[in-house]
Amino acid sequence: MKRIIIADDSATARMFIKRCLQIIGFGDADIIEAEDGKQALEAAKEEATDLLLTDLNMPVMDGETLVKWVKASPKLCEMPVIVITSAGNPAKEAQLLELGAHRVINKPVSPPVMMDALADFLD
Amino acid sequence: MIQHNPFSPAMIDAVRQTLENMVFMEIIEQRGTPSEIPAEELAWSSLLIKAPVQGELRLAVPTELLKKITGNVFGIDEEEVTTTQAYDILNELLNTIGGLFMTKLLSQEQEYKIGLPNLEAGELPPTDENTVVWHLINSDEEPLKMYAAGESLVALSKNSDQ
């Protein structure tokens, strides 16, 4: 079973992402919800995780800082990170990819976009 | 000088795309006299635009419509909708609209920074020459209103939409 962490301060956004995952065939995944980057980081350290999906604008620890921490950790640095954001543009996307994010997708997220983004990581 | 695309089409596209994708709701601009949302039936949220211009976006809807949207999204009866669920939907809608609007408004190379959506209470601030209002309706003719306020943000409308 795949273990996927969704980090977003909005319960609505987490629900939409979960729904997209279910639609594209990850209904049986172990999905861990985190309300901010700090919670997501703690959840990732607890158990091996196949994928981290994170928002950018979050309180406590934002998505950019989360990506930095994940990529700086020898234990977590191989974990794919996809940033799902409403505050993305090509300049920001390039910056996040340089930090180590594997993909950046813009809200509102839809199942086809999610499927495309996940295709490389969750065969 | 900030390179940008036309202001109003960017907002209309952002609202339309967000509502269609997230809550399966089609919207159009309201023609004629705009419907008002009575203060006691109003739910609204605000979002700060921090860079490269400064301003604020506001999304205002009737509470009954917000309940209906929330019930549809969560797959529950409107009577079961909690205030927390409804306000979270409103904030997330505005958050998504705000990001899409800035992406559509600005040139690809232009970075921008927006804040976190904030649920507001009471009446909406009065409009002035530095406020743009979009009066929108859904297919049931229920009103939604988007506001953009702030001198440097709204200045982008004055050199693109005229």
PDB file of C-alpha atoms in Angstrom:
ATOM      1  CA  MET A   1       0.000   0.000   0.000  1.00  0.00           C
ATOM      2  CA  LYS A   2       1.323   3.437  -0.907  1.00  0.00           C
ATOM      3  CA  ARG A   3       1.791   5.968   1.868  1.00  0.00           C
ATOM      4  CA  ILE A   4       1.019   9.522   0.788  1.00  0.00           C
ATOM      5  CA  ILE A   5       1.174  12.683   2.892  1.00  0.00           C
ATOM      6  CA  ILE A   6      -1.038  15.634   1.973  1.00  0.00           C
ATOM      7  CA  ALA A   7      -0.006  18.930   3.571  1.00  0.00           C
ATOM      8  CA  ASP A   8      -2.465  21.789   3.287  1.00  0.00           C
ATOM      9  CA  ASP A   9      -3.952  24.066   5.929  1.00  0.00           C
ATOM     10  CA  SER A  10      -7.333  23.868   4.219  1.00  0.00           C
ATOM     11  CA  ALA A  11      -9.451  20.789   4.953  1.00  0.00           C
ATOM     12  CA  THR A  12     -11.269  21.532   1.713  1.00  0.00           C
ATOM     13  CA  ALA A  13      -8.064  21.430  -0.312  1.00  0.00           C
ATOM     14  CA  ARG A  14      -6.998  18.187   1.365  1.00  0.00           C
ATOM     15  CA  MET A  15     -10.365  16.694   0.573  1.00  0.00           C
ATOM     16  CA  PHE A  16     -10.122  17.703  -3.106  1.00  0.00           C
ATOM     17  CA  ILE A  17      -6.665  16.184  -3.369  1.00  0.00           C
ATOM     18  CA  LYS A  18      -7.828  12.973  -1.679  1.00  0.00           C
ATOM     19  CA  ARG A  19     -10.765  12.800  -4.043  1.00  0.00           C
ATOM     20  CA  CYS A  20      -8.450  13.212  -7.037  1.00  0.00           C
ATOM     21  CA  LEU A  21      -6.218  10.432  -5.696  1.00  0.00           C
ATOM     22  CA  GLN A  22      -9.233   8.155  -5.317  1.00  0.00           C
ATOM     23  CA  ILE A  23     -10.451   8.909  -8.845  1.00  0.00           C
ATOM     24  CA  ILE A  24      -7.082   8.097 -10.399  1.00  0.00           C
ATOM     25  CA  GLY A  25      -6.748   4.800  -8.577  1.00  0.00           C
ATOM     26  CA  PHE A  26      -5.142   5.511  -5.222  1.00  0.00           C
ATOM     27  CA  GLY A  27      -8.261   4.910  -3.157  1.00  0.00           C
ATOM     28  CA  ASP A  28      -6.492   2.249  -1.127  1.00  0.00           C
ATOM     29  CA  ALA A  29      -3.445   4.387  -0.345  1.00  0.00           C
ATOM     30  CA  ASP A  30      -2.618   5.198   3.254  1.00  0.00           C
ATOM     31  CA  ILE A  31      -3.235   8.922   3.163  1.00  0.00           C
ATOM     32  CA  ILE A  32      -1.876  11.042   5.985  1.00  0.00           C
ATOM     33  CA  GLU A  33      -3.255  14.570   6.323  1.00  0.00           C
ATOM     34  CA  ALA A  34      -1.124  17.396   7.719  1.00  0.00           C
ATOM     35  CA  GLU A  35      -2.286  20.948   8.378  1.00  0.00           C
ATOM     36  CA  ASP A  36       1.126  22.544   7.917  1.00  0.00           C
ATOM     37  CA  GLY A  37       4.678  21.774   6.876  1.00  0.00           C
ATOM     38  CA  LYS A  38       5.793  20.920  10.382  1.00  0.00           C
ATOM     39  CA  GLN A  39       3.131  18.249  10.805  1.00  0.00           C
ATOM     40  CA  ALA A  40       3.993  16.860   7.379  1.00  0.00           C
ATOM     41  CA  LEU A  41       7.687  16.695   8.215  1.00  0.00           C
ATOM     42  CA  GLU A  42       6.976  14.865  11.461  1.00  0.00           C
ATOM     43  CA  ALA A  43       4.689  12.403   9.655  1.00  0.00           C
ATOM     44  CA  ALA A  44       7.350  11.765   7.011  1.00  0.00           C
ATOM     45  CA  LYS A  45       9.968  11.017   9.676  1.00  0.00           C
ATOM     46  CA  GLU A  46       7.667   8.517  11.395  1.00  0.00           C
ATOM     47  CA  GLU A  47       7.402   6.070   8.507  1.00  0.00           C
ATOM     48  CA  ALA A  48       8.694   5.612   4.973  1.00  0.00           C
ATOM     49  CA  THR A  49       6.474   7.633   2.638  1.00  0.00           C
ATOM     50  CA  ASP A  50       6.044   7.184  -1.104  1.00  0.00           C
ATOM     51  CA  LEU A  51       4.967  10.715  -1.910  1.00  0.00           C
ATOM     52  CA  LEU A  52       4.490  14.114  -0.310  1.00  0.00           C
ATOM     53  CA  LEU A  53       1.912  16.482  -1.794  1.00  0.00           C
ATOM     54  CA  THR A  54       2.173  19.930  -0.286  1.00  0.00           C
ATOM     55  CA  ASP A  55       0.599  23.335  -0.522  1.00  0.00           C
ATOM     56  CA  LEU A  56       2.877  26.375  -0.593  1.00  0.00           C
ATOM     57  CA  ASN A  57       1.106  28.931   1.580  1.00  0.00           C
ATOM     58  CA  MET A  58       0.636  27.406   5.015  1.00  0.00           C
ATOM     59  CA  PRO A  59       0.983  28.694   8.553  1.00  0.00           C
ATOM     60  CA  VAL A  60       3.660  27.416  10.966  1.00  0.00           C
ATOM     61  CA  MET A  61       5.879  26.018   8.185  1.00  0.00           C
ATOM     62  CA  ASP A  62       5.216  26.838   4.538  1.00  0.00           C
ATOM     63  CA  GLY A  63       5.667  24.457   1.616  1.00  0.00           C
ATOM     64  CA  GLU A  64       8.924  25.983   0.455  1.00  0.00           C
ATOM     65  CA  THR A  65      10.520  25.490   3.865  1.00  0.00           C
ATOM     66  CA  LEU A  66       9.133  21.964   3.973  1.00  0.00           C
ATOM     67  CA  VAL A  67      10.797  21.143   0.645  1.00  0.00           C
ATOM     68  CA  LYS A  68      14.099  22.520   1.965  1.00  0.00           C
ATOM     69  CA  TRP A  69      13.909  20.374   5.117  1.00  0.00           C
ATOM     70  CA  VAL A  70      12.955  17.234   3.182  1.00  0.00           C
ATOM     71  CA  LYS A  71      15.761  17.639   0.705  1.00  0.00           C
ATOM     72  CA  ALA A  72      18.279  18.390   3.468  1.00  0.00           C
ATOM     73  CA  SER A  73      17.399  15.187   5.319  1.00  0.00           C
ATOM     74  CA  PRO A  74      19.408  12.074   4.352  1.00  0.00           C
ATOM     75  CA  LYS A  75      16.423   9.975   5.433  1.00  0.00           C
ATOM     76  CA  LEU A  76      13.808  11.869   3.421  1.00  0.00           C
ATOM     77  CA  CYS A  77      15.644  13.364   0.479  1.00  0.00           C
ATOM     78  CA  GLU A  78      14.655  10.591  -1.931  1.00  0.00           C
ATOM     79  CA  MET A  79      10.937  11.044  -1.229  1.00  0.00           C
ATOM     80  CA  PRO A  80       9.196  12.675  -4.220  1.00  0.00           C
ATOM     81  CA  VAL A  81       7.610  16.024  -3.398  1.00  0.00           C
ATOM     82  CA  ILE A  82       4.894  17.595  -5.501  1.00  0.00           C
ATOM     83  CA  VAL A  83       3.893  21.155  -4.697  1.00  0.00           C
ATOM     84  CA  ILE A  84       0.239  22.002  -5.295  1.00  0.00           C
ATOM     85  CA  THR A  85      -0.248  25.712  -5.085  1.00  0.00           C
ATOM     86  CA  SER A  86      -2.486  28.621  -5.855  1.00  0.00           C
ATOM     87  CA  ALA A  87       0.546  30.908  -5.810  1.00  0.00           C
ATOM     88  CA  GLY A  88       2.572  29.395  -8.600  1.00  0.00           C
ATOM     89  CA  ASN A  89       4.035  30.968 -11.701  1.00  0.00           C
ATOM     90  CA  PRO A  90       6.975  29.917 -13.880  1.00  0.00           C
ATOM     91  CA  ALA A  91       9.482  31.876 -11.801  1.00  0.00           C
ATOM     92  CA  LYS A  92       8.228  30.325  -8.565  1.00  0.00           C
ATOM     93  CA  GLU A  93       8.047  26.909 -10.163  1.00  0.00           C
ATOM     94  CA  ALA A  94      11.677  27.114 -11.284  1.00  0.00           C
ATOM     95  CA  GLN A  95      12.694  28.139  -7.791  1.00  0.00           C
ATOM     96  CA  LEU A  96      10.844  25.189  -6.222  1.00  0.00           C
ATOM     97  CA  LEU A  97      12.266  22.712  -8.725  1.00  0.00           C
ATOM     98  CA  GLU A  98      15.735  24.002  -7.959  1.00  0.00           C
ATOM     99  CA  LEU A  99      15.080  23.408  -4.272  1.00  0.00           C
ATOM    100  CA  GLY A 100      14.264  19.784  -5.055  1.00  0.00           C
ATOM    101  CA  ALA A 101      10.515  19.623  -5.655  1.00  0.00           C
ATOM    102  CA  HIS A 102       9.763  17.093  -8.389  1.00  0.00           C
ATOM    103  CA  ARG A 103       6.717  18.814  -9.816  1.00  0.00           C
ATOM    104  CA  VAL A 104       4.703  21.966  -9.243  1.00  0.00           C
ATOM    105  CA  ILE A 105       1.018  21.978 -10.144  1.00  0.00           C
ATOM    106  CA  ASN A 106      -1.487  24.759  -9.822  1.00  0.00           C
ATOM    107  CA  LYS A 107      -4.821  24.775  -8.050  1.00  0.00           C
ATOM    108  CA  PRO A 108      -7.577  24.007  -8.791  1.00  0.00           C
ATOM    109  CA  VAL A 109      -6.251  20.493  -9.114  1.00  0.00           C
ATOM    110  CA  SER A 110      -8.107  18.035 -11.351  1.00  0.00           C
ATOM    111  CA  PRO A 111      -7.784  14.256 -11.719  1.00  0.00           C
ATOM    112  CA  PRO A 112      -6.061  14.376 -15.157  1.00  0.00           C
ATOM    113  CA  VAL A 113      -3.486  16.875 -13.897  1.00  0.00           C
ATOM    114  CA  MET A 114      -2.920  14.774 -10.787  1.00  0.00           C
ATOM    115  CA  MET A 115      -2.584  11.601 -12.846  1.00  0.00           C
ATOM    116  CA  ASP A 116      -0.003  13.242 -15.077  1.00  0.00           C
ATOM    117  CA  ALA A 117       1.942  14.549 -12.099  1.00  0.00           C
ATOM    118  CA  LEU A 118       1.977  11.220 -10.289  1.00  0.00           C
ATOM    119  CA  ALA A 119       2.713   9.022 -13.286  1.00  0.00           C
ATOM    120  CA  ASP A 120       6.476   9.215 -12.821  1.00  0.00           C
ATOM    121  CA  PHE A 121       6.447   8.354  -9.148  1.00  0.00           C
ATOM    122  CA  LEU A 122       3.742   5.838  -8.405  1.00  0.00           C
ATOM    123  CA  ASP A 123       3.769   3.127 -11.053  1.00  0.00           C
TER     124      ASP A 123
ATOM    125  CA  MET B   1       6.373  49.273 -15.177  1.00  0.00           C
ATOM    126  CA  ILE B   2       4.670  45.935 -14.570  1.00  0.00           C
ATOM    127  CA  GLN B   3       3.831  43.941 -17.681  1.00  0.00           C
ATOM    128  CA  HIS B   4       0.372  42.486 -17.378  1.00  0.00           C
ATOM    129  CA  ASN B   5      -2.669  41.145 -19.166  1.00  0.00           C
ATOM    130  CA  PRO B   6      -6.172  42.710 -19.119  1.00  0.00           C
ATOM    131  CA  PHE B   7      -7.464  42.946 -15.563  1.00  0.00           C
ATOM    132  CA  SER B   8     -11.147  42.015 -15.728  1.00  0.00           C
ATOM    133  CA  PRO B   9     -10.790  39.027 -18.074  1.00  0.00           C
ATOM    134  CA  ALA B  10      -8.093  37.661 -15.761  1.00  0.00           C
ATOM    135  CA  MET B  11     -10.460  37.848 -12.808  1.00  0.00           C
ATOM    136  CA  ILE B  12     -13.496  36.472 -14.630  1.00  0.00           C
ATOM    137  CA  ASP B  13     -11.451  33.540 -15.969  1.00  0.00           C
ATOM    138  CA  ALA B  14     -10.005  32.853 -12.531  1.00  0.00           C
ATOM    139  CA  VAL B  15     -13.404  32.823 -10.818  1.00  0.00           C
ATOM    140  CA  ARG B  16     -15.009  30.769 -13.566  1.00  0.00           C
ATOM    141  CA  GLN B  17     -12.219  28.189 -13.678  1.00  0.00           C
ATOM    142  CA  THR B  18     -12.119  27.858  -9.893  1.00  0.00           C
ATOM    143  CA  LEU B  19     -15.856  27.462  -9.389  1.00  0.00           C
ATOM    144  CA  GLU B  20     -16.282  25.070 -12.288  1.00  0.00           C
ATOM    145  CA  ASN B  21     -13.398  22.856 -11.194  1.00  0.00           C
ATOM    146  CA  MET B  22     -13.945  22.893  -7.462  1.00  0.00           C
ATOM    147  CA  VAL B  23     -17.688  23.156  -6.960  1.00  0.00           C
ATOM    148  CA  PHE B  24     -19.045  22.398 -10.445  1.00  0.00           C
ATOM    149  CA  MET B  25     -20.765  25.783 -10.604  1.00  0.00           C
ATOM    150  CA  GLU B  26     -21.027  27.862 -13.745  1.00  0.00           C
ATOM    151  CA  ILE B  27     -21.081  31.620 -13.339  1.00  0.00           C
ATOM    152  CA  ILE B  28     -21.662  34.593 -15.610  1.00  0.00           C
ATOM    153  CA  GLU B  29     -21.429  38.338 -15.119  1.00  0.00           C
ATOM    154  CA  GLN B  30     -24.728  39.822 -14.007  1.00  0.00           C
ATOM    155  CA  ARG B  31     -26.208  42.341 -16.418  1.00  0.00           C
ATOM    156  CA  GLY B  32     -28.402  45.225 -15.338  1.00  0.00           C
ATOM    157  CA  THR B  33     -28.921  46.218 -11.731  1.00  0.00           C
ATOM    158  CA  PRO B  34     -26.740  44.022  -9.550  1.00  0.00           C
ATOM    159  CA  SER B  35     -28.361  41.920  -6.821  1.00  0.00           C
ATOM    160  CA  GLU B  36     -27.358  42.993  -3.345  1.00  0.00           C
ATOM    161  CA  ILE B  37     -26.522  40.542  -0.591  1.00  0.00           C
ATOM    162  CA  PRO B  38     -28.186  41.651   2.667  1.00  0.00           C
ATOM    163  CA  ALA B  39     -25.669  42.131   5.471  1.00  0.00           C
ATOM    164  CA  GLU B  40     -27.314  39.485   7.640  1.00  0.00           C
ATOM    165  CA  GLU B  41     -26.976  36.911   4.836  1.00  0.00           C
ATOM    166  CA  LEU B  42     -23.417  37.790   3.887  1.00  0.00           C
ATOM    167  CA  ALA B  43     -20.324  35.581   4.157  1.00  0.00           C
ATOM    168  CA  TRP B  44     -17.055  37.001   2.922  1.00  0.00           C
ATOM    169  CA  SER B  45     -13.365  36.377   2.975  1.00  0.00           C
ATOM    170  CA  SER B  46     -10.347  38.525   2.102  1.00  0.00           C
ATOM    171  CA  LEU B  47      -6.901  37.849   0.692  1.00  0.00           C
ATOM    172  CA  LEU B  48      -3.975  40.264   0.675  1.00  0.00           C
ATOM    173  CA  ILE B  49      -1.941  40.775  -2.476  1.00  0.00           C
ATOM    174  CA  LYS B  50       1.553  41.596  -1.220  1.00  0.00           C
ATOM    175  CA  ALA B  51       3.745  41.887  -4.329  1.00  0.00           C
ATOM    176  CA  PRO B  52       4.506  43.159  -6.932  1.00  0.00           C
ATOM    177  CA  VAL B  53       1.483  45.381  -6.235  1.00  0.00           C
ATOM    178  CA  GLN B  54      -0.438  45.758  -3.012  1.00  0.00           C
ATOM    179  CA  GLY B  55      -4.142  45.257  -2.568  1.00  0.00           C
ATOM    180  CA  GLU B  56      -6.876  42.996  -1.348  1.00  0.00           C
ATOM    181  CA  LEU B  57      -9.265  40.559  -2.973  1.00  0.00           C
ATOM    182  CA  ARG B  58     -12.625  39.783  -1.419  1.00  0.00           C
ATOM    183  CA  LEU B  59     -15.134  37.063  -2.213  1.00  0.00           C
ATOM    184  CA  ALA B  60     -18.677  37.613  -0.938  1.00  0.00           C
ATOM    185  CA  VAL B  61     -21.559  35.145  -1.163  1.00  0.00           C
ATOM    186  CA  PRO B  62     -24.940  34.664   0.529  1.00  0.00           C
ATOM    187  CA  THR B  63     -24.678  32.242   3.444  1.00  0.00           C
ATOM    188  CA  GLU B  64     -27.392  30.029   1.932  1.00  0.00           C
ATOM    189  CA  LEU B  65     -25.399  29.648  -1.280  1.00  0.00           C
ATOM    190  CA  LEU B  66     -22.260  28.906   0.729  1.00  0.00           C
ATOM    191  CA  LYS B  67     -24.134  26.159   2.596  1.00  0.00           C
ATOM    192  CA  LYS B  68     -25.368  24.724  -0.683  1.00  0.00           C
ATOM    193  CA  ILE B  69     -21.862  24.726  -2.176  1.00  0.00           C
ATOM    194  CA  THR B  70     -20.424  23.151   0.963  1.00  0.00           C
ATOM    195  CA  GLY B  71     -23.100  20.466   1.060  1.00  0.00           C
ATOM    196  CA  ASN B  72     -22.365  19.576  -2.575  1.00  0.00           C
ATOM    197  CA  VAL B  73     -18.622  19.462  -2.041  1.00  0.00           C
ATOM    198  CA  PHE B  74     -18.718  17.350   1.118  1.00  0.00           C
ATOM    199  CA  GLY B  75     -21.623  15.246  -0.135  1.00  0.00           C
ATOM    200  CA  ILE B  76     -23.851  16.034   2.848  1.00  0.00           C
ATOM    201  CA  ASP B  77     -27.224  17.717   3.442  1.00  0.00           C
ATOM    202  CA  GLU B  78     -27.134  21.485   3.808  1.00  0.00           C
ATOM    203  CA  GLU B  79     -28.489  21.093   7.347  1.00  0.00           C
ATOM    204  CA  GLU B  80     -25.431  19.049   8.285  1.00  0.00           C
ATOM    205  CA  VAL B  81     -22.945  21.648   7.046  1.00  0.00           C
ATOM    206  CA  THR B  82     -20.836  23.043   9.864  1.00  0.00           C
ATOM    207  CA  THR B  83     -19.644  26.620  10.024  1.00  0.00           C
ATOM    208  CA  THR B  84     -16.057  25.382   9.932  1.00  0.00           C
ATOM    209  CA  GLN B  85     -16.649  23.447   6.703  1.00  0.00           C
ATOM    210  CA  ALA B  86     -18.441  26.353   5.049  1.00  0.00           C
ATOM    211  CA  TYR B  87     -15.792  28.915   5.963  1.00  0.00           C
ATOM    212  CA  ASP B  88     -12.987  26.598   4.911  1.00  0.00           C
ATOM    213  CA  ILE B  89     -14.602  26.259   1.481  1.00  0.00           C
ATOM    214  CA  LEU B  90     -14.977  30.033   1.177  1.00  0.00           C
ATOM    215  CA  ASN B  91     -11.337  30.603   2.103  1.00  0.00           C
ATOM    216  CA  GLU B  92     -10.060  27.904  -0.233  1.00  0.00           C
ATOM    217  CA  LEU B  93     -12.148  29.238  -3.115  1.00  0.00           C
ATOM    218  CA  LEU B  94     -10.706  32.723  -2.605  1.00  0.00           C
ATOM    219  CA  ASN B  95      -7.184  31.355  -2.181  1.00  0.00           C
ATOM    220  CA  THR B  96      -7.444  29.505  -5.491  1.00  0.00           C
ATOM    221  CA  ILE B  97      -9.095  32.434  -7.273  1.00  0.00           C
ATOM    222  CA  GLY B  98      -6.387  34.782  -5.986  1.00  0.00           C
ATOM    223  CA  GLY B  99      -3.534  32.626  -7.242  1.00  0.00           C
ATOM    224  CA  LEU B 100      -5.139  32.030 -10.616  1.00  0.00           C
ATOM    225  CA  PHE B 101      -5.962  35.707 -11.006  1.00  0.00           C
ATOM    226  CA  MET B 102      -2.376  36.774 -10.383  1.00  0.00           C
ATOM    227  CA  THR B 103      -1.074  34.061 -12.715  1.00  0.00           C
ATOM    228  CA  LYS B 104      -3.425  35.171 -15.464  1.00  0.00           C
ATOM    229  CA  LEU B 105      -2.878  38.877 -14.822  1.00  0.00           C
ATOM    230  CA  LEU B 106       0.901  39.036 -14.695  1.00  0.00           C
ATOM    231  CA  SER B 107       3.491  38.105 -17.263  1.00  0.00           C
ATOM    232  CA  GLN B 108       5.069  34.669 -16.877  1.00  0.00           C
ATOM    233  CA  GLU B 109       8.358  36.016 -15.559  1.00  0.00           C
ATOM    234  CA  GLN B 110       6.726  38.183 -12.913  1.00  0.00           C
ATOM    235  CA  GLU B 111       6.846  36.772  -9.397  1.00  0.00           C
ATOM    236  CA  TYR B 112       4.050  37.608  -7.008  1.00  0.00           C
ATOM    237  CA  LYS B 113       3.239  37.082  -3.381  1.00  0.00           C
ATOM    238  CA  ILE B 114      -0.181  36.611  -1.825  1.00  0.00           C
ATOM    239  CA  GLY B 115      -1.220  36.150   1.796  1.00  0.00           C
ATOM    240  CA  LEU B 116      -3.472  33.608   3.438  1.00  0.00           C
ATOM    241  CA  PRO B 117      -7.255  33.940   3.080  1.00  0.00           C
ATOM    242  CA  ASN B 118      -8.963  35.423   6.080  1.00  0.00           C
ATOM    243  CA  LEU B 119     -12.597  35.009   7.012  1.00  0.00           C
ATOM    244  CA  GLU B 120     -14.224  38.369   7.709  1.00  0.00           C
ATOM    245  CA  ALA B 121     -17.303  39.406   9.663  1.00  0.00           C
ATOM    246  CA  GLY B 122     -19.713  42.292   9.338  1.00  0.00           C
ATOM    247  CA  GLU B 123     -20.291  44.494   6.352  1.00  0.00           C
ATOM    248  CA  LEU B 124     -17.959  44.769   3.406  1.00  0.00           C
ATOM    249  CA  PRO B 125     -15.771  47.891   3.340  1.00  0.00           C
ATOM    250  CA  PRO B 126     -17.232  50.735   1.262  1.00  0.00           C
ATOM    251  CA  THR B 127     -16.091  50.858  -2.329  1.00  0.00           C
ATOM    252  CA  ASP B 128     -14.178  53.809  -3.784  1.00  0.00           C
ATOM    253  CA  GLU B 129     -12.280  54.723  -6.946  1.00  0.00           C
ATOM    254  CA  ASN B 130      -9.653  52.152  -5.994  1.00  0.00           C
ATOM    255  CA  THR B 131     -12.123  49.271  -5.886  1.00  0.00           C
ATOM    256  CA  VAL B 132     -13.298  47.066  -8.756  1.00  0.00           C
ATOM    257  CA  VAL B 133     -16.398  44.939  -8.212  1.00  0.00           C
ATOM    258  CA  TRP B 134     -17.529  42.011 -10.320  1.00  0.00           C
ATOM    259  CA  HIS B 135     -21.197  41.136  -9.935  1.00  0.00           C
ATOM    260  CA  LEU B 136     -21.607  37.488 -10.829  1.00  0.00           C
ATOM    261  CA  ILE B 137     -24.491  35.026 -10.744  1.00  0.00           C
ATOM    262  CA  ASN B 138     -24.775  31.269 -11.001  1.00  0.00           C
ATOM    263  CA  SER B 139     -27.321  29.368 -13.079  1.00  0.00           C
ATOM    264  CA  ASP B 140     -29.893  29.758 -10.259  1.00  0.00           C
ATOM    265  CA  GLU B 141     -29.261  33.519 -10.391  1.00  0.00           C
ATOM    266  CA  GLU B 142     -27.753  33.511  -6.928  1.00  0.00           C
ATOM    267  CA  PRO B 143     -25.236  36.356  -6.568  1.00  0.00           C
ATOM    268  CA  LEU B 144     -21.502  36.137  -5.913  1.00  0.00           C
ATOM    269  CA  LYS B 145     -19.296  39.197  -5.752  1.00  0.00           C
ATOM    270  CA  MET B 146     -15.565  39.608  -6.220  1.00  0.00           C
ATOM    271  CA  TYR B 147     -13.757  42.743  -5.152  1.00  0.00           C
ATOM    272  CA  ALA B 148     -10.269  43.992  -5.913  1.00  0.00           C
ATOM    273  CA  ALA B 149      -9.168  46.929  -3.808  1.00  0.00           C
ATOM    274  CA  GLY B 150      -6.003  48.922  -3.344  1.00  0.00           C
ATOM    275  CA  GLU B 151      -4.460  51.704  -5.362  1.00  0.00           C
ATOM    276  CA  SER B 152      -1.503  49.905  -6.938  1.00  0.00           C
ATOM    277  CA  LEU B 153      -3.489  46.728  -7.675  1.00  0.00           C
ATOM    278  CA  VAL B 154      -6.460  48.540  -9.192  1.00  0.00           C
ATOM    279  CA  ALA B 155      -4.133  50.824 -11.176  1.00  0.00           C
ATOM    280  CA  LEU B 156      -3.481  47.765 -13.356  1.00  0.00           C
ATOM    281  CA  SER B 157      -7.151  47.812 -14.376  1.00  0.00           C
ATOM    282  CA  LYS B 158      -7.007  51.456 -15.373  1.00  0.00           C
ATOM    283  CA  ASN B 159      -4.365  50.929 -18.027  1.00  0.00           C
ATOM    284  CA  SER B 160      -5.723  47.674 -19.392  1.00  0.00           C
ATOM    285  CA  ASP B 161      -9.507  47.569 -19.285  1.00  0.00           C
ATOM    286  CA  GLN B 162     -10.382  50.948 -20.690  1.00  0.00           C
TER     287      GLN B 162
END
